[in-house]
PDB file of C-alpha atoms and ligand atoms in Angstrom:
ATOM      1  CA  MET N   1      -2.500  18.857  -4.262  1.00  0.00           C
ATOM      2  CA  GLY N   2      -4.926  16.012  -4.977  1.00  0.00           C
ATOM      3  CA  LEU N   3      -4.818  12.495  -3.578  1.00  0.00           C
ATOM      4  CA  LYS N   4      -3.412  11.114  -6.847  1.00  0.00           C
ATOM      5  CA  ASP N   5      -0.440  13.498  -6.543  1.00  0.00           C
ATOM      6  CA  ILE N   6       0.170  12.407  -2.956  1.00  0.00           C
ATOM      7  CA  CYS N   7      -0.293   8.655  -3.553  1.00  0.00           C
ATOM      8  CA  LYS N   8       1.851   8.428  -6.643  1.00  0.00           C
ATOM      9  CA  THR N   9       1.828   5.488  -9.009  1.00  0.00           C
ATOM     10  CA  LEU N  10       5.389   4.200  -9.441  1.00  0.00           C
ATOM     11  CA  GLN N  11       6.880   2.427 -12.454  1.00  0.00           C
ATOM     12  CA  PHE N  12       9.863   0.207 -11.707  1.00  0.00           C
ATOM     13  CA  SER N  13      12.822  -0.531 -13.945  1.00  0.00           C
ATOM     14  CA  ASP N  14      12.660  -3.698 -15.975  1.00  0.00           C
ATOM     15  CA  LEU N  15      16.167  -5.065 -16.437  1.00  0.00           C
ATOM     16  CA  GLY N  16      14.794  -8.118 -18.206  1.00  0.00           C
ATOM     17  CA  ASP N  17      16.123  -9.625 -21.379  1.00  0.00           C
ATOM     18  CA  GLU N  18      15.344 -12.682 -23.491  1.00  0.00           C
ATOM     19  CA  ARG N  19      15.642 -14.809 -20.299  1.00  0.00           C
ATOM     20  CA  GLY N  20      12.693 -13.069 -18.664  1.00  0.00           C
ATOM     21  CA  LYS N  21      11.844  -9.927 -16.756  1.00  0.00           C
ATOM     22  CA  LEU N  22      13.777  -8.584 -13.795  1.00  0.00           C
ATOM     23  CA  ILE N  23      12.265  -5.765 -11.759  1.00  0.00           C
ATOM     24  CA  VAL N  24      14.531  -3.895  -9.382  1.00  0.00           C
ATOM     25  CA  ILE N  25      13.336  -1.776  -6.463  1.00  0.00           C
ATOM     26  CA  GLU N  26      15.888   0.139  -4.428  1.00  0.00           C
ATOM     27  CA  GLY N  27      15.081   1.995  -1.219  1.00  0.00           C
ATOM     28  CA  GLU N  28      15.415   5.793  -1.360  1.00  0.00           C
ATOM     29  CA  ASP N  29      15.597   5.526  -5.126  1.00  0.00           C
ATOM     30  CA  SER N  30      12.710   3.721  -6.826  1.00  0.00           C
ATOM     31  CA  VAL N  31      10.664   4.101  -3.624  1.00  0.00           C
ATOM     32  CA  PRO N  32      10.831   7.324  -1.576  1.00  0.00           C
ATOM     33  CA  PHE N  33      12.012   5.726   1.697  1.00  0.00           C
ATOM     34  CA  GLU N  34      14.508   3.307   3.149  1.00  0.00           C
ATOM     35  CA  ILE N  35      12.857  -0.140   3.134  1.00  0.00           C
ATOM     36  CA  LYS N  36      12.765  -1.540   6.680  1.00  0.00           C
ATOM     37  CA  ARG N  37      10.044  -4.178   6.320  1.00  0.00           C
ATOM     38  CA  VAL N  38       8.604  -6.379   3.600  1.00  0.00           C
ATOM     39  CA  PHE N  39       5.464  -8.488   3.805  1.00  0.00           C
ATOM     40  CA  TYR N  40       3.151 -10.071   1.293  1.00  0.00           C
ATOM     41  CA  ILE N  41      -0.477 -11.055   1.291  1.00  0.00           C
ATOM     42  CA  TYR N  42      -1.870 -13.991  -0.658  1.00  0.00           C
ATOM     43  CA  ASP N  43      -4.735 -16.513  -0.402  1.00  0.00           C
ATOM     44  CA  SER N  44      -7.227 -13.678   0.189  1.00  0.00           C
ATOM     45  CA  ASP N  45     -10.344 -14.329  -1.862  1.00  0.00           C
ATOM     46  CA  PRO N  46     -12.474 -11.689  -3.654  1.00  0.00           C
ATOM     47  CA  THR N  47     -14.856 -11.276  -0.693  1.00  0.00           C
ATOM     48  CA  VAL N  48     -12.117 -10.202   1.714  1.00  0.00           C
ATOM     49  CA  VAL N  49     -11.356  -6.580   2.580  1.00  0.00           C
ATOM     50  CA  ARG N  50      -7.970  -6.077   4.237  1.00  0.00           C
ATOM     51  CA  GLY N  51      -6.142  -3.058   5.509  1.00  0.00           C
ATOM     52  CA  LYS N  52      -8.854  -0.754   6.898  1.00  0.00           C
ATOM     53  CA  HIS N  53      -6.267   1.337   8.664  1.00  0.00           C
ATOM     54  CA  ALA N  54      -4.008   4.364   8.480  1.00  0.00           C
ATOM     55  CA  ASN N  55      -0.522   4.646   9.911  1.00  0.00           C
ATOM     56  CA  LYS N  56       0.877   7.499  11.938  1.00  0.00           C
ATOM     57  CA  LYS N  57       4.479   6.730  10.950  1.00  0.00           C
ATOM     58  CA  SER N  58       4.766   4.074   8.242  1.00  0.00           C
ATOM     59  CA  GLU N  59       4.791   4.751   4.551  1.00  0.00           C
ATOM     60  CA  PHE N  60       4.143   1.927   2.105  1.00  0.00           C
ATOM     61  CA  VAL N  61       4.496   0.865  -1.493  1.00  0.00           C
ATOM     62  CA  LEU N  62       2.040  -1.812  -2.661  1.00  0.00           C
ATOM     63  CA  ILE N  63       2.803  -4.017  -5.664  1.00  0.00           C
ATOM     64  CA  ASN N  64       0.864  -6.974  -7.024  1.00  0.00           C
ATOM     65  CA  VAL N  65       3.794  -9.152  -8.072  1.00  0.00           C
ATOM     66  CA  ALA N  66       1.234 -11.714  -9.291  1.00  0.00           C
ATOM     67  CA  GLY N  67      -2.482 -11.475 -10.009  1.00  0.00           C
ATOM     68  CA  GLN N  68      -4.418  -8.373  -9.132  1.00  0.00           C
ATOM     69  CA  SER N  69      -6.165  -6.465  -6.381  1.00  0.00           C
ATOM     70  CA  LYS N  70      -7.502  -2.988  -5.746  1.00  0.00           C
ATOM     71  CA  VAL N  71      -6.634  -0.457  -3.094  1.00  0.00           C
ATOM     72  CA  ARG N  72      -9.075   2.248  -2.067  1.00  0.00           C
ATOM     73  CA  ILE N  73      -7.287   5.196  -0.512  1.00  0.00           C
ATOM     74  CA  THR N  74      -8.677   8.250   1.171  1.00  0.00           C
ATOM     75  CA  ASP N  75      -7.433  11.248   3.133  1.00  0.00           C
ATOM     76  CA  GLY N  76     -10.883  11.742   4.655  1.00  0.00           C
ATOM     77  CA  TYR N  77     -11.862  14.211   1.921  1.00  0.00           C
ATOM     78  CA  GLU N  78     -11.118  12.595  -1.425  1.00  0.00           C
ATOM     79  CA  GLU N  79     -11.186   8.918  -2.351  1.00  0.00           C
ATOM     80  CA  THR N  80      -9.520   7.075  -5.197  1.00  0.00           C
ATOM     81  CA  VAL N  81      -9.119   3.454  -6.268  1.00  0.00           C
ATOM     82  CA  VAL N  82      -5.886   2.112  -7.741  1.00  0.00           C
ATOM     83  CA  GLU N  83      -5.866  -1.180  -9.614  1.00  0.00           C
ATOM     84  CA  LEU N  84      -2.725  -3.145  -8.932  1.00  0.00           C
ATOM     85  CA  ASN N  85      -2.253  -5.578 -11.796  1.00  0.00           C
ATOM     86  CA  LYS N  86       1.332  -5.309 -13.030  1.00  0.00           C
ATOM     87  CA  PRO N  87       4.517  -6.466 -11.293  1.00  0.00           C
ATOM     88  CA  MET N  88       6.324  -3.354 -12.545  1.00  0.00           C
ATOM     89  CA  MET N  89       3.916  -0.856 -11.018  1.00  0.00           C
ATOM     90  CA  GLY N  90       3.229   0.132  -7.456  1.00  0.00           C
ATOM     91  CA  VAL N  91       1.428   2.777  -5.466  1.00  0.00           C
ATOM     92  CA  PHE N  92       3.025   4.905  -2.776  1.00  0.00           C
ATOM     93  CA  ILE N  93       0.931   5.440   0.350  1.00  0.00           C
ATOM     94  CA  PRO N  94       2.263   8.107   2.694  1.00  0.00           C
ATOM     95  CA  ARG N  95       1.538   8.249   6.415  1.00  0.00           C
ATOM     96  CA  MET N  96      -1.986   9.142   7.585  1.00  0.00           C
ATOM     97  CA  ILE N  97      -3.750   7.867   4.469  1.00  0.00           C
ATOM     98  CA  TRP N  98      -6.584   5.378   5.021  1.00  0.00           C
ATOM     99  CA  LYS N  99      -6.424   2.250   2.851  1.00  0.00           C
ATOM    100  CA  ASP N 100      -8.579  -0.795   2.079  1.00  0.00           C
ATOM    101  CA  MET N 101      -7.338  -3.628  -0.124  1.00  0.00           C
ATOM    102  CA  TYR N 102      -9.944  -5.819  -1.827  1.00  0.00           C
ATOM    103  CA  ASP N 103     -10.984  -7.680  -5.013  1.00  0.00           C
ATOM    104  CA  PHE N 104      -8.047 -10.060  -4.714  1.00  0.00           C
ATOM    105  CA  SER N 105      -7.745 -12.475  -7.623  1.00  0.00           C
ATOM    106  CA  ASP N 106      -7.098 -16.120  -6.711  1.00  0.00           C
ATOM    107  CA  ASP N 107      -3.485 -15.782  -7.804  1.00  0.00           C
ATOM    108  CA  SER N 108      -2.925 -12.385  -6.129  1.00  0.00           C
ATOM    109  CA  VAL N 109       0.366 -11.895  -4.314  1.00  0.00           C
ATOM    110  CA  LEU N 110       0.389  -8.382  -2.902  1.00  0.00           C
ATOM    111  CA  LEU N 111       3.880  -7.298  -1.909  1.00  0.00           C
ATOM    112  CA  VAL N 112       4.153  -4.451   0.581  1.00  0.00           C
ATOM    113  CA  LEU N 113       7.312  -2.452   1.240  1.00  0.00           C
ATOM    114  CA  ALA N 114       7.281  -0.411   4.431  1.00  0.00           C
ATOM    115  CA  SER N 115       9.390   2.426   5.784  1.00  0.00           C
ATOM    116  CA  GLU N 116       9.184   1.260   9.429  1.00  0.00           C
ATOM    117  CA  HIS N 117       9.438  -1.884  11.501  1.00  0.00           C
ATOM    118  CA  TYR N 118       6.095  -3.181  12.747  1.00  0.00           C
ATOM    119  CA  ASP N 119       4.573  -1.259  15.637  1.00  0.00           C
ATOM    120  CA  GLY N 120       0.886  -1.975  16.233  1.00  0.00           C
ATOM    121  CA  ASP N 121       0.534   1.283  18.203  1.00  0.00           C
ATOM    122  CA  GLU N 122       1.037   3.441  15.122  1.00  0.00           C
ATOM    123  CA  TYR N 123      -1.928   1.833  13.347  1.00  0.00           C
ATOM    124  CA  ILE N 124      -5.268   3.668  13.444  1.00  0.00           C
ATOM    125  CA  ARG N 125      -7.921   1.007  12.896  1.00  0.00           C
ATOM    126  CA  ASP N 126     -11.072   2.997  13.575  1.00  0.00           C
ATOM    127  CA  TYR N 127     -12.238   5.298  10.787  1.00  0.00           C
ATOM    128  CA  ASN N 128     -13.846   7.836  13.129  1.00  0.00           C
ATOM    129  CA  CYS N 129     -10.612   7.997  15.158  1.00  0.00           C
ATOM    130  CA  TYR N 130      -8.776   8.582  11.881  1.00  0.00           C
ATOM    131  CA  LEU N 131     -11.114  11.459  10.965  1.00  0.00           C
ATOM    132  CA  LYS N 132     -10.673  12.943  14.458  1.00  0.00           C
ATOM    133  CA  GLU N 133      -6.902  12.593  14.235  1.00  0.00           C
ATOM    134  CA  ARG N 134      -7.045  14.517  10.935  1.00  0.00           C
ATOM    135  CA  GLY N 135      -9.232  17.204  12.440  1.00  0.00           C
ATOM    136  CA  ILE N 136     -12.145  16.359  10.133  1.00  0.00           C
ATOM    137  CA  LEU N 137     -14.562  15.185  12.852  1.00  0.00           C
TER     138      LEU N 137
HETATM  139  P1  TYD X 201      -3.128  -6.530   9.566  1.00  0.00           P
HETATM  140  O1  TYD X 201      -2.451  -5.222   9.773  1.00  0.00           O
HETATM  141  O2  TYD X 201      -4.534  -6.663  10.041  1.00  0.00           O
HETATM  142  O3  TYD X 201      -3.069  -6.949   8.049  1.00  0.00           O
HETATM  143  P2  TYD X 201      -3.636  -6.163   6.765  1.00  0.00           P
HETATM  144  O4  TYD X 201      -3.393  -4.740   6.979  1.00  0.00           O
HETATM  145  O5  TYD X 201      -2.847  -6.658   5.658  1.00  0.00           O
HETATM  146  O6  TYD X 201      -5.068  -6.539   6.602  1.00  0.00           O
HETATM  147  O7  TYD X 201      -2.212  -7.640  10.250  1.00  0.00           O
HETATM  148  C1  TYD X 201      -2.665  -8.934  10.587  1.00  0.00           C
HETATM  149  C2  TYD X 201      -1.907  -9.411  11.820  1.00  0.00           C
HETATM  150  O8  TYD X 201      -0.517  -9.523  11.551  1.00  0.00           O
HETATM  151  C3  TYD X 201      -2.051  -8.467  13.000  1.00  0.00           C
HETATM  152  O9  TYD X 201      -2.194  -9.240  14.169  1.00  0.00           O
HETATM  153  C4  TYD X 201      -0.730  -7.735  13.062  1.00  0.00           C
HETATM  154  C5  TYD X 201       0.244  -8.724  12.447  1.00  0.00           C
HETATM  155  N1  TYD X 201       1.347  -8.082  11.692  1.00  0.00           N
HETATM  156  C6  TYD X 201       2.638  -8.103  12.219  1.00  0.00           C
HETATM  157  O10 TYD X 201       2.899  -8.634  13.308  1.00  0.00           O
HETATM  158  N2  TYD X 201       3.637  -7.529  11.485  1.00  0.00           N
HETATM  159  C7  TYD X 201       3.409  -6.912  10.292  1.00  0.00           C
HETATM  160  O11 TYD X 201       4.361  -6.380   9.662  1.00  0.00           O
HETATM  161  C8  TYD X 201       2.065  -6.886   9.788  1.00  0.00           C
HETATM  162  C9  TYD X 201       1.749  -6.220   8.465  1.00  0.00           C
HETATM  163  C10 TYD X 201       1.075  -7.490  10.511  1.00  0.00           C
END
């Protein structure tokens, strides 16, 4: 299975009508986990690279609810870039996938849904440690 099959692009339901769009995301339905944490990133300019980590436990769905950004994901073997530029699309990032978020537009609001509460100890922030943890190094 390739990285694109593992880190699936998700399309969310639009329940909008003539009054405007309404996107609904339900845990364990439109995203493959119970949502325990939500955070969002904005005011990051195009020169900033965020993320640069993998998680031992947490799974994530990333959605640009406004503006756009890119996420580079790798499993240590393959690498792919997903452009996040639509409020009705997201990308699922399972545990132990390395991710970098970058190329934020000025109006970017990157919403992140997470399967776990925050625990700094489950973050791997060193790429060589990540490769070792995966048995690649
Ligand atoms: P960091 O993980 O570096 O952000 P990103 O992955 O988006 O670049 O987090 C920045 C700081 O915020 C860091 O000190 C940890 C803290 N933080 C929390 O306390 N809770 C959270 O849910 C998140 C995402 C970060």
